Amino acid sequence: MVSDLVRAWASGWALSRRTPRPVEQPWGAYIEVGQAEQTGRHVLFEAHESAVRAAAASVGVPHTWLKAPAEPEDVRPWLPRGWVVDEEETGHLMAVDLSATEPVPPEGYTASLETSDGVAYVRVHDAAGELAAKGQVALLGHEAVVDRVVTEETHRRRGLGAFVMRSLAGHAVAGGASVGVLGATDEGRALYETLGWKAHARLAACVYRP
């Protein structure tokens, strides 16, 4: 179910970003982020009108975000004054049945994998030692949440993103995970779909900017 995927995504995101654990709310969960551009975020497990209105009404601190598995245009009419839908931050909830492969870095690149407190980090460097691509995955048992997959602009279209994703998936499978979950941008969705990931819902992004 989409609600289960959202719940896993929220927990994995918090673990990956080293924030406090999500706090259960009637509409989902709240994550304290503590950054100037994002003080915290409410993650709704289901995007019912009553849940969106209740979560938004509970907010009094600017730059608090709300993420909901819904189309942005559906959520917008339910938001009280001071809230806006951020189209650029709206993404896609994606999942896949994980499988392990034996990916090899593209020629001219080397890769490393480090783990720390339930999160694995894959980094790819070029021949000069410069960081070319990276990504990380938070292990939650049955689920693994992929996060912060980035390929530097000068190294794109060389297969680095696919290599990072396959490396993270292999590590997650080795750690006992069988389902992968992530929140993707439009650009990221195109890559992930070529690797077998499927989009299950839009992730509407709303922010309180009174």
Short mmCIF file of C-alpha atoms in Angstrom, two decimals:
data_model
loop_
_atom_site.label_atom_id
_atom_site.label_comp_id
_atom_site.label_asym_id
_atom_site.label_seq_id
_atom_site.Cartn_x
_atom_site.Cartn_y
_atom_site.Cartn_z
CA MET A 1 0.00 0.00 0.00
CA VAL A 2 1.09 3.56 -0.67
CA SER A 3 0.67 4.47 3.01
CA ASP A 4 3.18 1.76 3.99
CA LEU A 5 5.68 3.04 1.43
CA VAL A 6 5.28 6.61 2.70
CA ARG A 7 5.77 5.48 6.28
CA ALA A 8 8.98 3.66 5.32
CA TRP A 9 10.18 6.63 3.28
CA ALA A 10 9.67 9.02 6.21
CA SER A 11 11.57 6.76 8.62
CA GLY A 12 14.39 6.13 6.16
CA TRP A 13 14.69 9.80 5.26
CA ALA A 14 15.04 10.71 8.93
CA LEU A 15 17.69 8.03 9.47
CA SER A 16 19.57 9.03 6.33
CA ARG A 17 19.55 12.73 7.24
CA ARG A 18 20.43 12.11 10.91
CA THR A 19 17.38 13.94 12.22
CA PRO A 20 15.45 12.88 15.32
CA ARG A 21 13.14 9.93 14.73
CA PRO A 22 9.72 10.79 13.27
CA VAL A 23 7.05 11.59 15.84
CA GLU A 24 3.70 9.94 15.19
CA GLN A 25 0.81 12.31 14.51
CA PRO A 26 -2.87 11.62 13.77
CA TRP A 27 -2.20 12.31 10.08
CA GLY A 28 1.21 10.66 9.78
CA ALA A 29 4.55 11.76 11.21
CA TYR A 30 6.49 14.90 12.06
CA ILE A 31 10.26 15.13 11.56
CA GLU A 32 12.29 17.86 13.27
CA VAL A 33 14.83 19.03 10.67
CA GLY A 34 16.24 22.16 12.28
CA GLN A 35 17.44 23.99 9.17
CA ALA A 36 16.75 27.57 8.22
CA GLU A 37 15.00 26.59 4.98
CA GLN A 38 13.23 23.64 6.61
CA THR A 39 12.54 23.72 10.31
CA GLY A 40 10.59 20.49 10.14
CA ARG A 41 8.33 18.42 7.91
CA HIS A 42 5.00 16.71 8.28
CA VAL A 43 4.70 13.54 6.21
CA LEU A 44 1.14 12.40 5.58
CA PHE A 45 0.71 8.67 5.10
CA GLU A 46 -2.60 9.26 3.27
CA ALA A 47 -3.63 12.50 1.61
CA HIS A 48 -7.22 12.95 2.77
CA GLU A 49 -8.59 16.50 2.91
CA SER A 50 -9.13 16.27 6.68
CA ALA A 51 -5.55 15.09 7.23
CA VAL A 52 -4.06 17.85 5.09
CA ARG A 53 -6.13 20.52 6.83
CA ALA A 54 -5.32 19.19 10.30
CA ALA A 55 -1.58 18.95 9.64
CA ALA A 56 -1.41 22.43 8.12
CA ALA A 57 -3.48 23.93 10.94
CA SER A 58 -1.05 22.54 13.52
CA VAL A 59 1.84 24.58 12.08
CA GLY A 60 2.86 27.99 13.39
CA VAL A 61 6.56 28.02 12.51
CA PRO A 62 7.58 29.37 9.08
CA HIS A 63 9.46 27.07 6.71
CA THR A 64 7.69 24.00 8.00
CA TRP A 65 7.06 21.58 5.15
CA LEU A 66 4.27 19.16 4.43
CA LYS A 67 4.71 16.15 2.14
CA ALA A 68 1.68 14.19 0.99
CA PRO A 69 1.15 11.34 -1.49
CA ALA A 70 -1.12 13.35 -3.79
CA GLU A 71 -1.20 15.52 -6.86
CA PRO A 72 -0.26 19.14 -6.01
CA GLU A 73 -3.44 20.52 -7.57
CA ASP A 74 -5.52 18.27 -5.33
CA VAL A 75 -3.81 19.46 -2.15
CA ARG A 76 -3.69 23.19 -2.94
CA PRO A 77 -7.39 23.97 -2.22
CA TRP A 78 -7.10 22.36 1.22
CA LEU A 79 -4.26 24.56 2.45
CA PRO A 80 -4.99 27.53 4.76
CA ARG A 81 -3.61 31.01 4.27
CA GLY A 82 0.20 31.21 4.38
CA TRP A 83 0.77 27.84 2.72
CA VAL A 84 2.06 27.37 -0.83
CA VAL A 85 2.67 24.36 -3.03
CA ASP A 86 6.30 24.18 -4.15
CA GLU A 87 6.20 22.65 -7.63
CA GLU A 88 9.99 22.29 -7.83
CA GLU A 89 10.12 20.24 -4.64
CA THR A 90 7.16 18.05 -5.58
CA GLY A 91 8.41 14.60 -6.49
CA HIS A 92 7.48 10.96 -6.95
CA LEU A 93 7.19 8.11 -4.44
CA MET A 94 8.89 5.11 -6.02
CA ALA A 95 9.55 1.52 -4.98
CA VAL A 96 11.12 -1.67 -6.33
CA ASP A 97 11.63 -5.28 -5.36
CA LEU A 98 15.35 -5.24 -4.70
CA SER A 99 17.81 -7.57 -6.39
CA ALA A 100 21.57 -7.86 -6.09
CA THR A 101 23.84 -7.54 -9.10
CA GLU A 102 27.59 -7.10 -9.38
CA PRO A 103 27.95 -3.59 -10.81
CA VAL A 104 31.33 -2.43 -12.07
CA PRO A 105 32.29 1.28 -12.12
CA PRO A 106 32.54 2.76 -15.62
CA GLU A 107 36.06 2.91 -16.99
CA GLY A 108 38.15 5.64 -15.40
CA TYR A 109 36.24 5.63 -12.12
CA THR A 110 36.68 4.00 -8.73
CA ALA A 111 34.03 3.39 -6.09
CA SER A 112 33.95 3.08 -2.31
CA LEU A 113 31.31 2.00 0.16
CA GLU A 114 31.18 3.02 3.82
CA THR A 115 28.57 2.27 6.47
CA SER A 116 27.65 4.14 9.62
CA ASP A 117 24.75 3.58 12.02
CA GLY A 118 22.40 1.93 9.55
CA VAL A 119 23.27 4.05 6.53
CA ALA A 120 25.55 3.02 3.65
CA TYR A 121 27.31 5.57 1.47
CA VAL A 122 28.55 4.91 -2.06
CA ARG A 123 30.96 7.40 -3.58
CA VAL A 124 32.47 7.37 -7.05
CA HIS A 125 35.65 9.28 -7.90
CA ASP A 126 37.30 10.02 -11.23
CA ALA A 127 40.93 9.37 -12.08
CA ALA A 128 41.95 12.71 -10.54
CA GLY A 129 40.29 11.81 -7.25
CA GLU A 130 37.39 14.22 -7.68
CA LEU A 131 33.94 13.16 -6.50
CA ALA A 132 31.83 12.27 -9.55
CA ALA A 133 28.73 10.64 -8.06
CA LYS A 134 27.32 9.54 -4.74
CA GLY A 135 24.29 8.11 -3.00
CA GLN A 136 23.22 6.58 0.28
CA VAL A 137 20.72 4.08 1.61
CA ALA A 138 19.12 3.73 5.03
CA LEU A 139 18.36 0.18 6.14
CA LEU A 140 15.11 -0.38 8.04
CA GLY A 141 14.98 -4.17 8.01
CA HIS A 142 12.60 -5.27 5.26
CA GLU A 143 12.77 -1.85 3.58
CA ALA A 144 15.71 0.21 2.35
CA VAL A 145 15.33 3.92 1.60
CA VAL A 146 17.61 5.37 -1.07
CA ASP A 147 18.56 9.02 -0.64
CA ARG A 148 20.78 11.79 -2.03
CA VAL A 149 21.77 10.13 -5.29
CA VAL A 150 23.70 12.76 -7.23
CA THR A 151 25.94 12.73 -10.30
CA GLU A 152 28.07 15.84 -10.81
CA GLU A 153 27.13 17.67 -14.00
CA THR A 154 30.44 17.09 -15.81
CA HIS A 155 30.15 13.33 -15.24
CA ARG A 156 26.56 12.74 -16.32
CA ARG A 157 25.43 10.33 -19.04
CA ARG A 158 28.24 7.91 -18.27
CA GLY A 159 26.29 5.35 -16.29
CA LEU A 160 27.38 6.57 -12.87
CA GLY A 161 23.85 7.04 -11.53
CA ALA A 162 22.87 3.50 -12.50
CA PHE A 163 26.07 2.16 -10.95
CA VAL A 164 25.38 3.96 -7.66
CA MET A 165 21.79 2.70 -7.57
CA ARG A 166 22.82 -0.90 -8.24
CA SER A 167 25.55 -0.68 -5.61
CA LEU A 168 23.12 0.62 -3.01
CA ALA A 169 20.59 -2.08 -3.91
CA GLY A 170 23.21 -4.80 -3.56
CA HIS A 171 24.23 -3.57 -0.13
CA ALA A 172 20.60 -3.35 0.97
CA VAL A 173 19.90 -6.92 -0.14
CA ALA A 174 23.00 -8.11 1.71
CA GLY A 175 21.60 -6.36 4.79
CA GLY A 176 18.30 -8.21 4.57
CA ALA A 177 16.15 -5.70 2.70
CA SER A 178 13.81 -6.78 -0.08
CA VAL A 179 11.93 -3.56 -0.93
CA GLY A 180 13.51 -0.28 -1.99
CA VAL A 181 11.75 3.07 -1.50
CA LEU A 182 12.71 6.61 -2.51
CA GLY A 183 11.41 10.06 -3.29
CA ALA A 184 12.46 11.10 -6.78
CA THR A 185 12.64 14.30 -8.78
CA ASP A 186 11.28 14.28 -12.33
CA GLU A 187 14.81 13.79 -13.66
CA GLY A 188 15.57 11.06 -11.16
CA ARG A 189 12.36 9.22 -11.96
CA ALA A 190 13.46 8.80 -15.58
CA LEU A 191 16.68 7.09 -14.46
CA TYR A 192 15.08 4.93 -11.79
CA GLU A 193 12.39 3.64 -14.14
CA THR A 194 15.10 2.25 -16.44
CA LEU A 195 16.30 0.26 -13.40
CA GLY A 196 12.89 -1.24 -12.68
CA TRP A 197 11.59 1.23 -10.10
CA LYS A 198 7.90 2.11 -10.30
CA ALA A 199 6.17 5.35 -9.33
CA HIS A 200 3.31 4.79 -6.88
CA ALA A 201 2.24 8.38 -6.12
CA ARG A 202 3.15 12.01 -6.55
CA LEU A 203 4.71 13.57 -3.46
CA ALA A 204 3.17 17.00 -3.17
CA ALA A 205 5.48 19.44 -1.39
CA CYS A 206 3.90 22.29 0.55
CA VAL A 207 5.59 24.88 2.74
CA TYR A 208 4.35 27.42 5.28
CA ARG A 209 5.55 30.88 4.20
CA PRO A 210 3.31 33.41 5.96
#
